XYZ file of N, CA and C in Angstrom:
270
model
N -62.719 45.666 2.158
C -63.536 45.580 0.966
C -65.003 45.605 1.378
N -65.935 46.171 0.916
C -67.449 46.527 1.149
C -67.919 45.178 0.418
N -68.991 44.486 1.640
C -69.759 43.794 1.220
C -71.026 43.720 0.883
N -71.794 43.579 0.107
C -72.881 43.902 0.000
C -73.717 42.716 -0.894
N -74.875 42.328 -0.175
C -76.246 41.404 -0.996
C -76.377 41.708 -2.288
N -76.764 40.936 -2.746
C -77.006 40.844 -4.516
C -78.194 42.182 -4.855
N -79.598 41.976 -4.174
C -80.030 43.084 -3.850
C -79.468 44.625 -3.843
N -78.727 44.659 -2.605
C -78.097 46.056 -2.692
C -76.824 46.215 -3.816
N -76.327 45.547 -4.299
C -75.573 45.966 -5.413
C -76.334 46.214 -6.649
N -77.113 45.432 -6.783
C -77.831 45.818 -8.188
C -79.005 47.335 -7.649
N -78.972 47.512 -6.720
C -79.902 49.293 -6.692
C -77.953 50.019 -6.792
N -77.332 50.299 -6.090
C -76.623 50.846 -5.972
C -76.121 51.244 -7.582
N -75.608 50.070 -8.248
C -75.214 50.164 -9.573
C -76.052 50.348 -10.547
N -77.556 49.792 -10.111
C -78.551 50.160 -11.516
C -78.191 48.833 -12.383
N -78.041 47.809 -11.861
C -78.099 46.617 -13.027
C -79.053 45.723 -12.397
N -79.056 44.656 -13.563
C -79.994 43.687 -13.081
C -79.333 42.377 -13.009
N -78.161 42.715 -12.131
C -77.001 40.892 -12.315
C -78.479 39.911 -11.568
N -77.589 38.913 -12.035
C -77.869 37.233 -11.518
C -77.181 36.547 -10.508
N -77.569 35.717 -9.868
C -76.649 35.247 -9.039
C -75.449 34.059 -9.633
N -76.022 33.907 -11.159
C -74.687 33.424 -11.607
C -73.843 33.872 -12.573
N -74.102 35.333 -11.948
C -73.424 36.428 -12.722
C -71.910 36.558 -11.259
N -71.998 36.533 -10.271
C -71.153 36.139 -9.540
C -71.005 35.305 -7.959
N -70.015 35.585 -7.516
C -69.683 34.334 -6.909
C -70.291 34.679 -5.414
N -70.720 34.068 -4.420
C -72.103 34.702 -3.689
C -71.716 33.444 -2.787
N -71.260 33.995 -1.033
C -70.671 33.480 -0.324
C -71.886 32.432 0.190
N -71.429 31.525 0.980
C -72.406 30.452 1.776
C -72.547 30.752 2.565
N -72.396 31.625 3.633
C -72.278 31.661 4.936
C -72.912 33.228 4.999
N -73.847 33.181 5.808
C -74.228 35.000 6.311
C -73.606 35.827 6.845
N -73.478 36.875 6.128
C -72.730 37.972 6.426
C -73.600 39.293 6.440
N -72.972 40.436 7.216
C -73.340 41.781 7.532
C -73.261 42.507 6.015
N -74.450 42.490 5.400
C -74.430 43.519 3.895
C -74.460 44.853 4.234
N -73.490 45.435 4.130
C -73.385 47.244 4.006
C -74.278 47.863 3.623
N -75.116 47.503 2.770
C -76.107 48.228 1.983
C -77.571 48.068 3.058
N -77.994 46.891 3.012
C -79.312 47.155 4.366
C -78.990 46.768 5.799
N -77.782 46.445 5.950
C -77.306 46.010 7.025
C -77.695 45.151 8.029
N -78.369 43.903 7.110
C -78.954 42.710 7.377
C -77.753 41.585 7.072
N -78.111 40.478 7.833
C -77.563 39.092 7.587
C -77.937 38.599 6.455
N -77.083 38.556 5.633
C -77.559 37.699 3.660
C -76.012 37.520 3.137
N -76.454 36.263 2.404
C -74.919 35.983 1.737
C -74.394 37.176 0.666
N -73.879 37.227 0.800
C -72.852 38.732 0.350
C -72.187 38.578 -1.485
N -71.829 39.286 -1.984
C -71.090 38.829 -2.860
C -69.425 38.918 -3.102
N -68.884 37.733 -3.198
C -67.302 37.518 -3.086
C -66.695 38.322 -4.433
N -66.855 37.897 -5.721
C -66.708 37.927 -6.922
C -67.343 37.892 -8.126
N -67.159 39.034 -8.713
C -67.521 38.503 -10.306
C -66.704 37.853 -10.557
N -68.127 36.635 -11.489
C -67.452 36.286 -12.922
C -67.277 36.603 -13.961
N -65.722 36.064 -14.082
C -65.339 36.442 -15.670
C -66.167 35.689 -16.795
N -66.697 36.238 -18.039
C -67.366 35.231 -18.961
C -66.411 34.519 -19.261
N -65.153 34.648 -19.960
C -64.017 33.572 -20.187
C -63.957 32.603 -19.768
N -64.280 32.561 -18.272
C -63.896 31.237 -17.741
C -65.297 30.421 -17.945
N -66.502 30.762 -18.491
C -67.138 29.594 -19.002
C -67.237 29.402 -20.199
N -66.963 29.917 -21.030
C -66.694 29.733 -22.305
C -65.058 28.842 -22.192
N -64.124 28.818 -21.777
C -63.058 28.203 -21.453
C -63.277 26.700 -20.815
N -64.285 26.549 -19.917
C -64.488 25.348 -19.078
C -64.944 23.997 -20.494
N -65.795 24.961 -21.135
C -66.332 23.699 -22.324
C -65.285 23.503 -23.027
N -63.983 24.001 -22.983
C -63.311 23.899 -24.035
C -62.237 23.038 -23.668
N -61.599 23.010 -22.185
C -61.035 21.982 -21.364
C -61.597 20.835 -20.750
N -63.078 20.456 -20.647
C -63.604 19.603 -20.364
C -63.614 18.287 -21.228
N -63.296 18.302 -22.415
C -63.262 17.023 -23.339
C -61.341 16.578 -23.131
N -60.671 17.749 -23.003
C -59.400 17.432 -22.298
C -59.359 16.699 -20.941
N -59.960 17.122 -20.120
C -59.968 16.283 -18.685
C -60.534 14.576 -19.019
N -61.760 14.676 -19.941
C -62.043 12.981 -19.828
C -61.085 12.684 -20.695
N -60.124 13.017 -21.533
C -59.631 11.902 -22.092
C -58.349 11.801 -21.147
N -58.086 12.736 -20.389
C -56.778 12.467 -19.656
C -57.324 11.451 -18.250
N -58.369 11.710 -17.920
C -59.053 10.441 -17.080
C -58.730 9.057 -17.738
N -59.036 8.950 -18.345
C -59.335 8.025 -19.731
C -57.500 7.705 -19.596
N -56.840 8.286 -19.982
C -55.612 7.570 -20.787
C -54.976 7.297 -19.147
N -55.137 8.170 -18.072
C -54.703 7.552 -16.634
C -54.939 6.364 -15.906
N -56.272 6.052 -16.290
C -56.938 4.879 -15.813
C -56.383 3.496 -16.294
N -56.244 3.574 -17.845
C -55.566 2.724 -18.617
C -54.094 2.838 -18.064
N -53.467 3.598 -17.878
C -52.239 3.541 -18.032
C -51.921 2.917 -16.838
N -52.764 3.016 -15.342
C -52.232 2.667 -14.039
C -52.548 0.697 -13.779
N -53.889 0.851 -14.919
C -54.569 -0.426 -15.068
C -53.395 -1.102 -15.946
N -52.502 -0.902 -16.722
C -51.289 -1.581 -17.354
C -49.962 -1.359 -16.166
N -50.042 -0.756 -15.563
C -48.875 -1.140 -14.589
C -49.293 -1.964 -13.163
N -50.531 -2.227 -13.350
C -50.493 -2.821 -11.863
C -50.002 -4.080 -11.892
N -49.589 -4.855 -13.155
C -49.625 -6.311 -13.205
C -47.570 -6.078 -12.359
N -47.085 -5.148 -13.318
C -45.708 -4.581 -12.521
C -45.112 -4.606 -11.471
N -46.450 -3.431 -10.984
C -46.233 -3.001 -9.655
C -46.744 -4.060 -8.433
N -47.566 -5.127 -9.028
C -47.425 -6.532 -8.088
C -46.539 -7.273 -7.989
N -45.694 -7.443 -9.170
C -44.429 -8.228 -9.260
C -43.267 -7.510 -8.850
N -43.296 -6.528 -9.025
C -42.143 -5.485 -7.888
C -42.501 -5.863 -6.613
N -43.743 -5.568 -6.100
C -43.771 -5.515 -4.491
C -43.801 -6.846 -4.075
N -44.012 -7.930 -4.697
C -43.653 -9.499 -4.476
C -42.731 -9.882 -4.531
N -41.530 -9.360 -5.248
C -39.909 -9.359 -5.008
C -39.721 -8.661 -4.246
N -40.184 -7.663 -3.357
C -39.209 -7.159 -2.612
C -39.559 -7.501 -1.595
N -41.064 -8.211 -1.013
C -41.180 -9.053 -0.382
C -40.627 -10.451 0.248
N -40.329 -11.134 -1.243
C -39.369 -12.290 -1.128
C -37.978 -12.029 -0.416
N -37.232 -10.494 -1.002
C -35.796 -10.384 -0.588
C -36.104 -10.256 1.107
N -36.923 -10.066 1.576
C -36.750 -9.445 2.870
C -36.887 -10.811 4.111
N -37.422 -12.320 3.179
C -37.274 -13.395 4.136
C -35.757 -13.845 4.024
């Protein structure tokens, strides 16, 4: 797969992307296009997936939310389990 700097893709194609138009490696790499060391680009992004993220994000805190509670109501349990099985083992 041809790698190439944000730079050389946007002359090549004639656009004017962004860099959070896609996904744009950390690490320096050999760009095909000037054949310099520059972080490269991995992937476009899809718009979906940020228009999608706001829409699962009020899902994640409440499932934080109902986990926290739920582990915070079993610990009184799960102490009295592991204190009996403590006891059986003297």
């Amino acid at each position: 797969m041809a790698e190439f700097c944000l730079e050389c893709w946007n002359k090549i194609n004639g656009t004017e992307g962004n860099e959070r138009k896609y996904i744009i490696s950390k690490d320096l790499d050999l760009c095909e296009g000037c054949g310099e060391l520059k972080p490269v680009i991995i992937m476009e992004l899809k718009e979906y997936i940020h228009k999608f993220r706001y829409f699962i994000l009020p899902i994640k805190i409440i499932y934080n939310i109902i986990s926290f509670i739920w582990r915070l109501m079993l610990l009184p349990y799960l102490i009295f389990k592991y204190n009996k099985s403590k006891n059986k083992c003297k």
